[in-house]
PDB file of C-alpha atoms in Angstrom:
ATOM      1  CA  UNK A1488      60.355  34.960  34.918  1.00 42.00           C
ATOM      2  CA  UNK A1489      63.385  37.597  33.759  1.00 48.00           C
ATOM      3  CA  UNK A1490      65.517  35.724  30.781  1.00 49.00           C
ATOM      4  CA  UNK A1491      69.824  35.915  31.337  1.00 49.00           C
ATOM      5  CA  UNK A1492      71.487  37.970  29.046  1.00 50.00           C
ATOM      6  CA  UNK A1493      74.404  36.182  27.498  1.00 49.00           C
ATOM      7  CA  UNK A1494      76.562  37.212  29.280  1.00 51.00           C
ATOM      8  CA  UNK A1495      74.932  36.193  32.217  1.00 58.00           C
ATOM      9  CA  UNK A1496      74.895  32.809  30.693  1.00 57.00           C
ATOM     10  CA  UNK A1497      78.223  32.881  29.909  1.00 63.00           C
ATOM     11  CA  UNK A1498      79.077  33.073  34.358  1.00 63.00           C
ATOM     12  CA  UNK A1499      76.728  30.434  34.651  1.00 66.00           C
ATOM     13  CA  UNK A1500      78.853  27.079  35.579  1.00 68.00           C
ATOM     14  CA  UNK A1501      78.985  24.868  32.729  1.00 63.00           C
ATOM     15  CA  UNK A1502      77.752  22.044  35.023  1.00 66.00           C
ATOM     16  CA  UNK A1503      74.477  24.048  35.886  1.00 70.00           C
ATOM     17  CA  UNK A1504      74.196  24.719  31.808  1.00 68.00           C
ATOM     18  CA  UNK A1505      74.281  21.232  31.381  1.00 66.00           C
ATOM     19  CA  UNK A1506      71.718  20.190  33.735  1.00 66.00           C
ATOM     20  CA  UNK A1507      69.938  23.076  32.042  1.00 65.00           C
ATOM     21  CA  UNK A1508      70.017  21.495  28.713  1.00 69.00           C
ATOM     22  CA  UNK A1509      69.518  17.766  30.085  1.00 64.00           C
ATOM     23  CA  UNK A1510      65.908  18.792  29.783  1.00 67.00           C
ATOM     24  CA  UNK A1511      65.753  19.273  26.463  1.00 71.00           C
ATOM     25  CA  UNK A1512      65.087  18.357  23.201  1.00 74.00           C
ATOM     26  CA  UNK A1513      68.589  17.200  20.822  1.00 78.00           C
ATOM     27  CA  UNK A1514      67.277  19.739  17.774  1.00 69.00           C
ATOM     28  CA  UNK A1515      67.194  22.398  20.762  1.00 72.00           C
ATOM     29  CA  UNK A1516      70.455  21.466  22.263  1.00 70.00           C
ATOM     30  CA  UNK A1517      72.119  22.488  19.044  1.00 66.00           C
ATOM     31  CA  UNK A1518      70.118  25.782  19.317  1.00 68.00           C
ATOM     32  CA  UNK A1519      70.976  26.581  22.471  1.00 64.00           C
ATOM     33  CA  UNK A1520      74.917  26.183  21.625  1.00 62.00           C
ATOM     34  CA  UNK A1521      74.638  29.089  19.566  1.00 60.00           C
ATOM     35  CA  UNK A1522      73.380  31.348  22.501  1.00 63.00           C
ATOM     36  CA  UNK A1523      77.175  31.440  24.114  1.00 62.00           C
ATOM     37  CA  UNK A1524      80.337  29.852  24.641  1.00 66.00           C
ATOM     38  CA  UNK A1525      79.310  28.433  27.840  1.00 64.00           C
ATOM     39  CA  UNK A1526      76.590  26.870  26.241  1.00 66.00           C
ATOM     40  CA  UNK A1527      78.264  25.624  23.044  1.00 63.00           C
ATOM     41  CA  UNK A1528      81.312  23.943  26.029  1.00 66.00           C
ATOM     42  CA  UNK A1529      78.124  22.611  27.960  1.00 66.00           C
ATOM     43  CA  UNK A1530      76.477  20.495  24.603  1.00 70.00           C
ATOM     44  CA  UNK A1531      78.983  18.589  23.895  1.00 77.00           C
ATOM     45  CA  UNK A1532      79.108  16.828  27.474  1.00 80.00           C
ATOM     46  CA  UNK A1533      78.507  13.207  27.572  1.00 83.00           C
ATOM     47  CA  UNK A1534      76.472  13.520  30.766  1.00 81.00           C
ATOM     48  CA  UNK A1535      73.271  15.400  28.471  1.00 81.00           C
ATOM     49  CA  UNK A1536      73.944  13.402  25.094  1.00 84.00           C
ATOM     50  CA  UNK A1537      73.706  10.638  27.395  1.00 87.00           C
ATOM     51  CA  UNK A1538      70.048  10.855  28.688  1.00 86.00           C
ATOM     52  CA  UNK A1539      69.055  11.292  24.974  1.00 89.00           C
ATOM     53  CA  UNK A1540      70.605   7.680  23.982  1.00 94.00           C
ATOM     54  CA  UNK A1541      68.133   4.627  25.371  1.00 94.00           C
ATOM     55  CA  UNK A1542      69.121   3.080  28.290  1.00 92.00           C
ATOM     56  CA  UNK A1543      70.222   0.230  27.257  1.00 94.00           C
ATOM     57  CA  UNK A1544      72.396   1.761  24.060  1.00 95.00           C
ATOM     58  CA  UNK A1545      75.014   0.235  25.137  1.00 95.00           C
ATOM     59  CA  UNK A1546      73.297  -3.846  24.573  1.00 96.00           C
ATOM     60  CA  UNK A1547      71.941  -2.092  21.480  1.00 97.00           C
ATOM     61  CA  UNK A1548      75.974  -1.783  19.933  1.00 96.00           C
ATOM     62  CA  UNK A1549      77.062  -4.768  21.053  1.00 96.00           C
ATOM     63  CA  UNK A1550      74.001  -7.169  19.087  1.00 97.00           C
ATOM     64  CA  UNK A1551      75.489  -4.568  15.695  1.00 96.00           C
ATOM     65  CA  UNK A1552      76.325  -6.823  12.838  1.00 90.00           C
ATOM     66  CA  UNK A1553      79.994  -4.754  12.350  1.00 92.00           C
ATOM     67  CA  UNK A1554      81.604  -2.442  15.015  1.00 91.00           C
ATOM     68  CA  UNK A1555      80.476   0.543  15.940  1.00 92.00           C
ATOM     69  CA  UNK A1556      83.174   3.203  16.436  1.00 91.00           C
ATOM     70  CA  UNK A1557      82.865   6.674  18.756  1.00 93.00           C
ATOM     71  CA  UNK A1558      84.422   9.048  21.074  1.00 94.00           C
ATOM     72  CA  UNK A1559      81.945  10.324  22.636  1.00 93.00           C
ATOM     73  CA  UNK A1560      77.724   9.854  23.800  1.00 92.00           C
ATOM     74  CA  UNK A1561      76.718  12.568  20.959  1.00 90.00           C
ATOM     75  CA  UNK A1562      79.096  11.107  18.178  1.00 94.00           C
ATOM     76  CA  UNK A1563      76.932   7.886  19.279  1.00 96.00           C
ATOM     77  CA  UNK A1564      74.078   9.613  19.066  1.00 93.00           C
ATOM     78  CA  UNK A1565      74.583  10.942  15.575  1.00 92.00           C
ATOM     79  CA  UNK A1566      75.783   7.579  14.767  1.00 94.00           C
ATOM     80  CA  UNK A1567      72.580   6.320  15.046  1.00 96.00           C
ATOM     81  CA  UNK A1568      70.640   9.045  14.087  1.00 94.00           C
ATOM     82  CA  UNK A1569      72.258   8.895  10.449  1.00 92.00           C
ATOM     83  CA  UNK A1570      72.488   5.264   9.448  1.00 89.00           C
ATOM     84  CA  UNK A1571      70.336   2.415   9.898  1.00 94.00           C
ATOM     85  CA  UNK A1572      72.415  -0.250  12.799  1.00 97.00           C
ATOM     86  CA  UNK A1573      72.259  -3.884  11.332  1.00 98.00           C
ATOM     87  CA  UNK A1574      71.534  -6.099  15.181  1.00 98.00           C
ATOM     88  CA  UNK A1575      70.546  -9.454  16.378  1.00 97.00           C
ATOM     89  CA  UNK A1576      72.410 -11.092  12.868  1.00 96.00           C
ATOM     90  CA  UNK A1577      71.175  -8.667  10.285  1.00 96.00           C
ATOM     91  CA  UNK A1578      67.355  -9.704  11.140  1.00 98.00           C
ATOM     92  CA  UNK A1579      66.328  -6.081  12.804  1.00 98.00           C
ATOM     93  CA  UNK A1580      67.295  -3.021  11.940  1.00 98.00           C
ATOM     94  CA  UNK A1581      67.868   0.223  14.634  1.00 98.00           C
ATOM     95  CA  UNK A1582      67.825   4.022  14.011  1.00 97.00           C
ATOM     96  CA  UNK A1583      66.997   7.559  16.560  1.00 97.00           C
ATOM     97  CA  UNK A1584      64.681   9.811  15.485  1.00 94.00           C
ATOM     98  CA  UNK A1585      67.427  12.998  15.399  1.00 90.00           C
ATOM     99  CA  UNK A1586      65.057  15.805  16.257  1.00 87.00           C
ATOM    100  CA  UNK A1587      64.252  13.292  20.049  1.00 89.00           C
ATOM    101  CA  UNK A1588      65.833  11.102  20.216  1.00 92.00           C
ATOM    102  CA  UNK A1589      62.891   7.827  19.484  1.00 95.00           C
ATOM    103  CA  UNK A1590      63.497   4.744  18.893  1.00 97.00           C
ATOM    104  CA  UNK A1591      62.678   2.877  15.484  1.00 98.00           C
ATOM    105  CA  UNK A1592      63.414  -0.531  14.814  1.00 98.00           C
ATOM    106  CA  UNK A1593      62.702  -2.490  10.603  1.00 98.00           C
ATOM    107  CA  UNK A1594      62.096  -6.615  11.607  1.00 98.00           C
ATOM    108  CA  UNK A1595      63.360  -7.665   8.200  1.00 98.00           C
ATOM    109  CA  UNK A1596      61.229 -10.324   7.041  1.00 98.00           C
ATOM    110  CA  UNK A1597      62.840 -12.920   8.567  1.00 98.00           C
ATOM    111  CA  UNK A1598      62.465 -11.886  11.835  1.00 98.00           C
ATOM    112  CA  UNK A1599      58.289 -12.230  10.780  1.00 98.00           C
ATOM    113  CA  UNK A1600      56.165 -14.770  10.610  1.00 98.00           C
ATOM    114  CA  UNK A1601      54.646 -15.279   7.037  1.00 98.00           C
ATOM    115  CA  UNK A1602      52.428 -18.467   6.294  1.00 96.00           C
ATOM    116  CA  UNK A1603      54.419 -20.956   4.308  1.00 97.00           C
ATOM    117  CA  UNK A1604      57.768 -19.041   3.799  1.00 97.00           C
ATOM    118  CA  UNK A1605      59.734 -21.954   4.203  1.00 97.00           C
ATOM    119  CA  UNK A1606      57.821 -24.017   1.170  1.00 98.00           C
ATOM    120  CA  UNK A1607      59.621 -22.937  -2.407  1.00 97.00           C
ATOM    121  CA  UNK A1608      55.978 -23.244  -3.946  1.00 97.00           C
ATOM    122  CA  UNK A1609      54.698 -20.101  -1.975  1.00 97.00           C
ATOM    123  CA  UNK A1610      57.348 -18.415  -1.706  1.00 98.00           C
ATOM    124  CA  UNK A1611      61.427 -17.635  -2.789  1.00 98.00           C
ATOM    125  CA  UNK A1612      64.546 -16.559  -0.526  1.00 98.00           C
ATOM    126  CA  UNK A1613      66.175 -13.333  -2.244  1.00 97.00           C
ATOM    127  CA  UNK A1614      69.140 -10.772  -2.162  1.00 97.00           C
ATOM    128  CA  UNK A1615      68.752  -7.535  -3.465  1.00 97.00           C
ATOM    129  CA  UNK A1616      71.222  -4.754  -3.778  1.00 96.00           C
ATOM    130  CA  UNK A1617      68.414  -2.004  -2.481  1.00 95.00           C
ATOM    131  CA  UNK A1618      67.433  -3.410   0.692  1.00 97.00           C
ATOM    132  CA  UNK A1619      69.081  -3.471   4.202  1.00 96.00           C
ATOM    133  CA  UNK A1620      68.863  -7.196   4.894  1.00 97.00           C
ATOM    134  CA  UNK A1621      70.455 -10.114   3.568  1.00 97.00           C
ATOM    135  CA  UNK A1622      67.261 -11.116   2.612  1.00 98.00           C
ATOM    136  CA  UNK A1623      63.972 -10.726   1.642  1.00 98.00           C
ATOM    137  CA  UNK A1624      60.827 -12.692   0.050  1.00 98.00           C
ATOM    138  CA  UNK A1625      59.371 -12.637  -2.835  1.00 98.00           C
ATOM    139  CA  UNK A1626      55.864 -14.667  -3.239  1.00 98.00           C
ATOM    140  CA  UNK A1627      55.139 -17.053  -5.604  1.00 97.00           C
ATOM    141  CA  UNK A1628      51.766 -17.686  -5.471  1.00 96.00           C
ATOM    142  CA  UNK A1629      49.486 -18.658  -2.603  1.00 95.00           C
ATOM    143  CA  UNK A1630      45.891 -18.381  -2.026  1.00 92.00           C
ATOM    144  CA  UNK A1631      45.694 -16.809   1.972  1.00 93.00           C
ATOM    145  CA  UNK A1632      48.044 -14.241   2.870  1.00 96.00           C
ATOM    146  CA  UNK A1633      49.872 -14.207   6.088  1.00 97.00           C
ATOM    147  CA  UNK A1634      52.266 -11.755   7.532  1.00 98.00           C
ATOM    148  CA  UNK A1635      53.115 -11.631  11.691  1.00 98.00           C
ATOM    149  CA  UNK A1636      55.601  -9.459  13.668  1.00 98.00           C
ATOM    150  CA  UNK A1637      55.935  -8.044  16.986  1.00 98.00           C
ATOM    151  CA  UNK A1638      57.693  -6.412  19.439  1.00 98.00           C
ATOM    152  CA  UNK A1639      58.373  -5.518  22.794  1.00 96.00           C
ATOM    153  CA  UNK A1640      57.141  -2.010  24.477  1.00 95.00           C
ATOM    154  CA  UNK A1641      60.036  -1.351  27.089  1.00 93.00           C
ATOM    155  CA  UNK A1642      62.282  -1.900  23.700  1.00 95.00           C
ATOM    156  CA  UNK A1643      60.018   1.153  22.473  1.00 96.00           C
ATOM    157  CA  UNK A1644      60.915   4.836  23.680  1.00 95.00           C
ATOM    158  CA  UNK A1645      58.040   5.935  26.617  1.00 93.00           C
ATOM    159  CA  UNK A1646      55.227   8.836  26.080  1.00 93.00           C
ATOM    160  CA  UNK A1647      55.366   7.611  22.197  1.00 95.00           C
ATOM    161  CA  UNK A1648      52.372   7.140  19.517  1.00 96.00           C
ATOM    162  CA  UNK A1649      54.328   5.254  17.202  1.00 97.00           C
ATOM    163  CA  UNK A1650      52.850   3.882  13.770  1.00 97.00           C
ATOM    164  CA  UNK A1651      53.990  -0.042  12.225  1.00 97.00           C
ATOM    165  CA  UNK A1652      53.904   0.018   8.300  1.00 98.00           C
ATOM    166  CA  UNK A1653      54.682  -2.910   5.760  1.00 98.00           C
ATOM    167  CA  UNK A1654      57.720  -2.424   3.621  1.00 98.00           C
ATOM    168  CA  UNK A1655      57.745  -4.456   0.136  1.00 98.00           C
ATOM    169  CA  UNK A1656      57.668  -4.305  -3.366  1.00 96.00           C
ATOM    170  CA  UNK A1657      55.734  -5.312  -6.045  1.00 93.00           C
ATOM    171  CA  UNK A1658      57.493  -7.707  -9.190  1.00 91.00           C
ATOM    172  CA  UNK A1659      56.154  -7.138 -12.535  1.00 87.00           C
ATOM    173  CA  UNK A1660      54.563 -10.966 -12.279  1.00 88.00           C
ATOM    174  CA  UNK A1661      52.699  -9.336  -9.605  1.00 90.00           C
ATOM    175  CA  UNK A1662      48.834 -10.677  -9.513  1.00 89.00           C
ATOM    176  CA  UNK A1663      45.677 -10.551  -7.206  1.00 88.00           C
ATOM    177  CA  UNK A1664      47.415  -8.600  -4.678  1.00 88.00           C
ATOM    178  CA  UNK A1665      44.843  -5.590  -4.448  1.00 79.00           C
ATOM    179  CA  UNK A1666      41.607  -7.689  -5.823  1.00 79.00           C
ATOM    180  CA  UNK A1667      40.833  -8.003  -1.882  1.00 82.00           C
ATOM    181  CA  UNK A1668      42.273  -5.966   1.004  1.00 87.00           C
ATOM    182  CA  UNK A1669      44.069  -6.736   3.675  1.00 92.00           C
ATOM    183  CA  UNK A1670      43.211  -7.386   7.346  1.00 95.00           C
ATOM    184  CA  UNK A1671      45.109  -5.408   9.709  1.00 97.00           C
ATOM    185  CA  UNK A1672      45.805  -6.023  13.564  1.00 97.00           C
ATOM    186  CA  UNK A1673      47.182  -4.581  16.246  1.00 97.00           C
ATOM    187  CA  UNK A1674      47.822  -5.559  19.261  1.00 97.00           C
ATOM    188  CA  UNK A1675      48.967  -5.117  23.035  1.00 95.00           C
ATOM    189  CA  UNK A1676      47.273  -6.671  25.911  1.00 91.00           C
ATOM    190  CA  UNK A1677      43.904  -6.685  25.647  1.00 93.00           C
ATOM    191  CA  UNK A1678      43.795  -3.117  23.387  1.00 95.00           C
ATOM    192  CA  UNK A1679      43.358  -4.183  19.902  1.00 96.00           C
ATOM    193  CA  UNK A1680      42.513  -1.429  16.569  1.00 96.00           C
ATOM    194  CA  UNK A1681      41.806  -2.939  13.627  1.00 95.00           C
ATOM    195  CA  UNK A1682      41.750  -2.027   9.860  1.00 95.00           C
ATOM    196  CA  UNK A1683      42.270  -2.521   6.133  1.00 93.00           C
ATOM    197  CA  UNK A1684      45.119  -1.933   3.422  1.00 93.00           C
ATOM    198  CA  UNK A1685      46.038  -2.009   0.043  1.00 89.00           C
ATOM    199  CA  UNK A1686      48.930  -3.572  -2.027  1.00 88.00           C
ATOM    200  CA  UNK A1687      47.610  -1.523  -5.079  1.00 72.00           C
ATOM    201  CA  UNK A1688      49.702  -2.199  -8.098  1.00 55.00           C
ATOM    202  CA  UNK A1689      51.837   0.951  -9.623  1.00 52.00           C
ATOM    203  CA  UNK A1690      51.451  -0.109 -13.081  1.00 55.00           C
ATOM    204  CA  UNK A1691      47.627   1.436 -13.648  1.00 55.00           C
ATOM    205  CA  UNK A1692      46.900  -0.584 -16.872  1.00 53.00           C
ATOM    206  CA  UNK A1693      47.803  -3.856 -15.718  1.00 54.00           C
ATOM    207  CA  UNK A1694      45.105  -2.904 -12.472  1.00 54.00           C
ATOM    208  CA  UNK A1695      42.909  -2.118 -14.792  1.00 55.00           C
ATOM    209  CA  UNK A1696      43.251  -4.913 -16.480  1.00 54.00           C
ATOM    210  CA  UNK A1697      43.324  -7.521 -13.343  1.00 52.00           C
ATOM    211  CA  UNK A1698      39.951  -5.656 -12.377  1.00 55.00           C
ATOM    212  CA  UNK A1699      38.062  -6.721 -15.772  1.00 53.00           C
ATOM    213  CA  UNK A1700      40.038 -10.196 -15.667  1.00 52.00           C
ATOM    214  CA  UNK A1701      38.404 -10.262 -11.543  1.00 51.00           C
ATOM    215  CA  UNK A1702      35.325  -8.358 -12.386  1.00 55.00           C
ATOM    216  CA  UNK A1703      32.394 -11.610 -11.612  1.00 57.00           C
ATOM    217  CA  UNK A1704      34.743 -13.103  -8.508  1.00 54.00           C
ATOM    218  CA  UNK A1705      35.721  -9.342  -7.071  1.00 52.00           C
ATOM    219  CA  UNK A1706      31.320  -8.595  -6.998  1.00 56.00           C
ATOM    220  CA  UNK A1707      31.199 -11.858  -5.291  1.00 55.00           C
ATOM    221  CA  UNK A1708      33.466 -11.370  -2.860  1.00 50.00           C
ATOM    222  CA  UNK A1709      31.547  -7.695  -1.919  1.00 51.00           C
ATOM    223  CA  UNK A1710      28.520  -9.830  -0.965  1.00 54.00           C
ATOM    224  CA  UNK A1711      30.331 -12.144   0.393  1.00 50.00           C
ATOM    225  CA  UNK A1712      31.801  -9.566   2.536  1.00 47.00           C
ATOM    226  CA  UNK A1713      28.393  -7.577   3.404  1.00 49.00           C
ATOM    227  CA  UNK A1714      26.512 -10.717   4.333  1.00 51.00           C
ATOM    228  CA  UNK A1715      28.806 -11.705   6.532  1.00 49.00           C
ATOM    229  CA  UNK A1716      28.637  -8.032   8.482  1.00 46.00           C
ATOM    230  CA  UNK A1717      32.447  -7.312   7.445  1.00 47.00           C
ATOM    231  CA  UNK A1718      32.759  -3.549   7.921  1.00 45.00           C
ATOM    232  CA  UNK A1719      36.226  -2.555   8.728  1.00 49.00           C
ATOM    233  CA  UNK A1720      36.821   1.374   7.582  1.00 44.00           C
ATOM    234  CA  UNK A1721      38.768   2.768   5.788  1.00 47.00           C
ATOM    235  CA  UNK A1722      41.939   1.180   4.462  1.00 58.00           C
ATOM    236  CA  UNK A1723      45.981   2.246   4.589  1.00 80.00           C
ATOM    237  CA  UNK A1724      47.421   3.339  -0.076  1.00 86.00           C
ATOM    238  CA  UNK A1725      50.726   2.706  -0.059  1.00 92.00           C
ATOM    239  CA  UNK A1726      52.697   5.419  -0.270  1.00 92.00           C
ATOM    240  CA  UNK A1727      56.523   5.053  -2.048  1.00 93.00           C
ATOM    241  CA  UNK A1728      59.793   5.676   0.353  1.00 94.00           C
ATOM    242  CA  UNK A1729      62.721   7.774  -0.036  1.00 91.00           C
ATOM    243  CA  UNK A1730      64.789   4.610  -0.118  1.00 92.00           C
ATOM    244  CA  UNK A1731      63.113   2.873  -3.366  1.00 91.00           C
ATOM    245  CA  UNK A1732      60.848   0.818  -1.626  1.00 96.00           C
ATOM    246  CA  UNK A1733      56.827   1.625  -0.792  1.00 96.00           C
ATOM    247  CA  UNK A1734      55.197   1.092   2.369  1.00 97.00           C
ATOM    248  CA  UNK A1735      51.472   0.948   4.254  1.00 96.00           C
ATOM    249  CA  UNK A1736      50.314   1.710   6.811  1.00 96.00           C
ATOM    250  CA  UNK A1737      49.448  -1.658   9.372  1.00 97.00           C
ATOM    251  CA  UNK A1738      48.552   1.079  12.383  1.00 96.00           C
ATOM    252  CA  UNK A1739      49.567   3.031  14.580  1.00 96.00           C
ATOM    253  CA  UNK A1740      50.212   2.386  18.910  1.00 96.00           C
ATOM    254  CA  UNK A1741      50.992   4.774  22.313  1.00 95.00           C
ATOM    255  CA  UNK A1742      53.623   3.771  24.577  1.00 94.00           C
ATOM    256  CA  UNK A1743      52.675   5.259  27.727  1.00 90.00           C
ATOM    257  CA  UNK A1744      54.984   6.896  30.776  1.00 82.00           C
ATOM    258  CA  UNK A1745      55.855   3.936  31.879  1.00 70.00           C
ATOM    259  CA  UNK A1746      57.414   1.490  28.000  1.00 57.00           C
ATOM    260  CA  UNK A1747      54.005  -0.476  29.179  1.00 59.00           C
ATOM    261  CA  UNK A1748      56.622  -3.317  31.117  1.00 61.00           C
ATOM    262  CA  UNK A1749      57.496  -6.092  29.670  1.00 71.00           C
ATOM    263  CA  UNK A1750      54.543  -6.177  26.894  1.00 91.00           C
ATOM    264  CA  UNK A1751      54.874  -7.251  23.207  1.00 96.00           C
ATOM    265  CA  UNK A1752      53.000  -5.230  20.422  1.00 97.00           C
ATOM    266  CA  UNK A1753      51.081  -7.637  17.581  1.00 98.00           C
ATOM    267  CA  UNK A1754      50.958  -6.928  13.999  1.00 98.00           C
ATOM    268  CA  UNK A1755      49.855  -8.514  11.486  1.00 98.00           C
ATOM    269  CA  UNK A1756      48.226  -8.351   7.842  1.00 97.00           C
ATOM    270  CA  UNK A1757      45.930 -11.309   6.761  1.00 95.00           C
ATOM    271  CA  UNK A1758      44.031 -12.298   3.081  1.00 92.00           C
ATOM    272  CA  UNK A1759      43.088 -15.522   4.371  1.00 84.00           C
ATOM    273  CA  UNK A1760      39.801 -15.877   3.256  1.00 79.00           C
ATOM    274  CA  UNK A1761      41.256 -17.641   0.138  1.00 68.00           C
ATOM    275  CA  UNK A1762      38.846 -16.203  -2.772  1.00 71.00           C
ATOM    276  CA  UNK A1763      42.134 -15.773  -5.309  1.00 83.00           C
ATOM    277  CA  UNK A1764      45.976 -16.631  -6.357  1.00 91.00           C
ATOM    278  CA  UNK A1765      48.048 -13.938  -5.547  1.00 93.00           C
ATOM    279  CA  UNK A1766      52.165 -13.739  -6.236  1.00 95.00           C
ATOM    280  CA  UNK A1767      54.743 -10.844  -6.828  1.00 95.00           C
ATOM    281  CA  UNK A1768      54.437  -9.596  -3.122  1.00 97.00           C
ATOM    282  CA  UNK A1769      58.332  -9.012  -2.136  1.00 98.00           C
ATOM    283  CA  UNK A1770      58.162  -7.977   1.668  1.00 98.00           C
ATOM    284  CA  UNK A1771      61.550  -6.011   3.352  1.00 98.00           C
ATOM    285  CA  UNK A1772      59.334  -6.465   6.949  1.00 98.00           C
ATOM    286  CA  UNK A1773      57.861  -3.983   9.353  1.00 98.00           C
ATOM    287  CA  UNK A1774      59.116  -0.802  10.565  1.00 98.00           C
ATOM    288  CA  UNK A1775      58.363   0.093  13.458  1.00 98.00           C
ATOM    289  CA  UNK A1776      58.311   3.643  14.288  1.00 97.00           C
ATOM    290  CA  UNK A1777      57.857   7.145  15.849  1.00 96.00           C
ATOM    291  CA  UNK A1778      55.305   9.538  15.063  1.00 94.00           C
ATOM    292  CA  UNK A1779      54.849  12.146  17.303  1.00 84.00           C
ATOM    293  CA  UNK A1780      55.729  12.262  21.454  1.00 77.00           C
ATOM    294  CA  UNK A1781      53.365  12.874  24.157  1.00 74.00           C
ATOM    295  CA  UNK A1782      53.204  15.089  26.438  1.00 60.00           C
TER     296      UNK A1782
END
């Protein structure tokens, strides 16, 4: 196929150029806008940028906790890429991936199901200035930990591989969090993927002391797991985020070309065997974000 010279491109009708640009990614639209003056003009078209916005973007904006002001679809797209939009009474945040337009969400701790979270003997709800949400949940003490969340697949981008991540901190008084790995699960219809995740305390000295204190119990638990045949492989390891929090992957799942209809993805982290008390975990929420587009 013979490529058009820049002068030929300038001769194309803007509607034709807009149609061409509507089939490429947002990142490529920005690159192609540098090719010619016609492409530059077409690259601002609402027709193009409406395609990059989710089909329910008007509904999402209407659910915002604060007014969203924009004068064009391109301006709205860039706005949603640059900052999280708090929606549904501030219990969720919504954002777009700048390069692809793929949707991501963070479900706040209030949007999750956390066992005994309404009992102040086990959990307290507090405000932290570094959190995007009004409240986070801090674990005081509990023996069985269970955190669950869900999201509709039709709220996500089709043909996209998603990863889910617990967003958390560990307080200075944290204890018992890393003695046993959490069991993780992602379910979508009959499809289930299980794994493990760890909540490692950043204070290596404290972790070493805990290991010495609970050495006998850890050995007992290890033998119990072996006897039960629980051999879940691997295990997510926490990493630091750019927003001052930590995250650990719960699992990943694929949304197909049809958006999986009215399906639902359910995600969970559990340590429910109750072998030791745990405390000091601070939960901000669970993020569901795109990892890659599937061709």
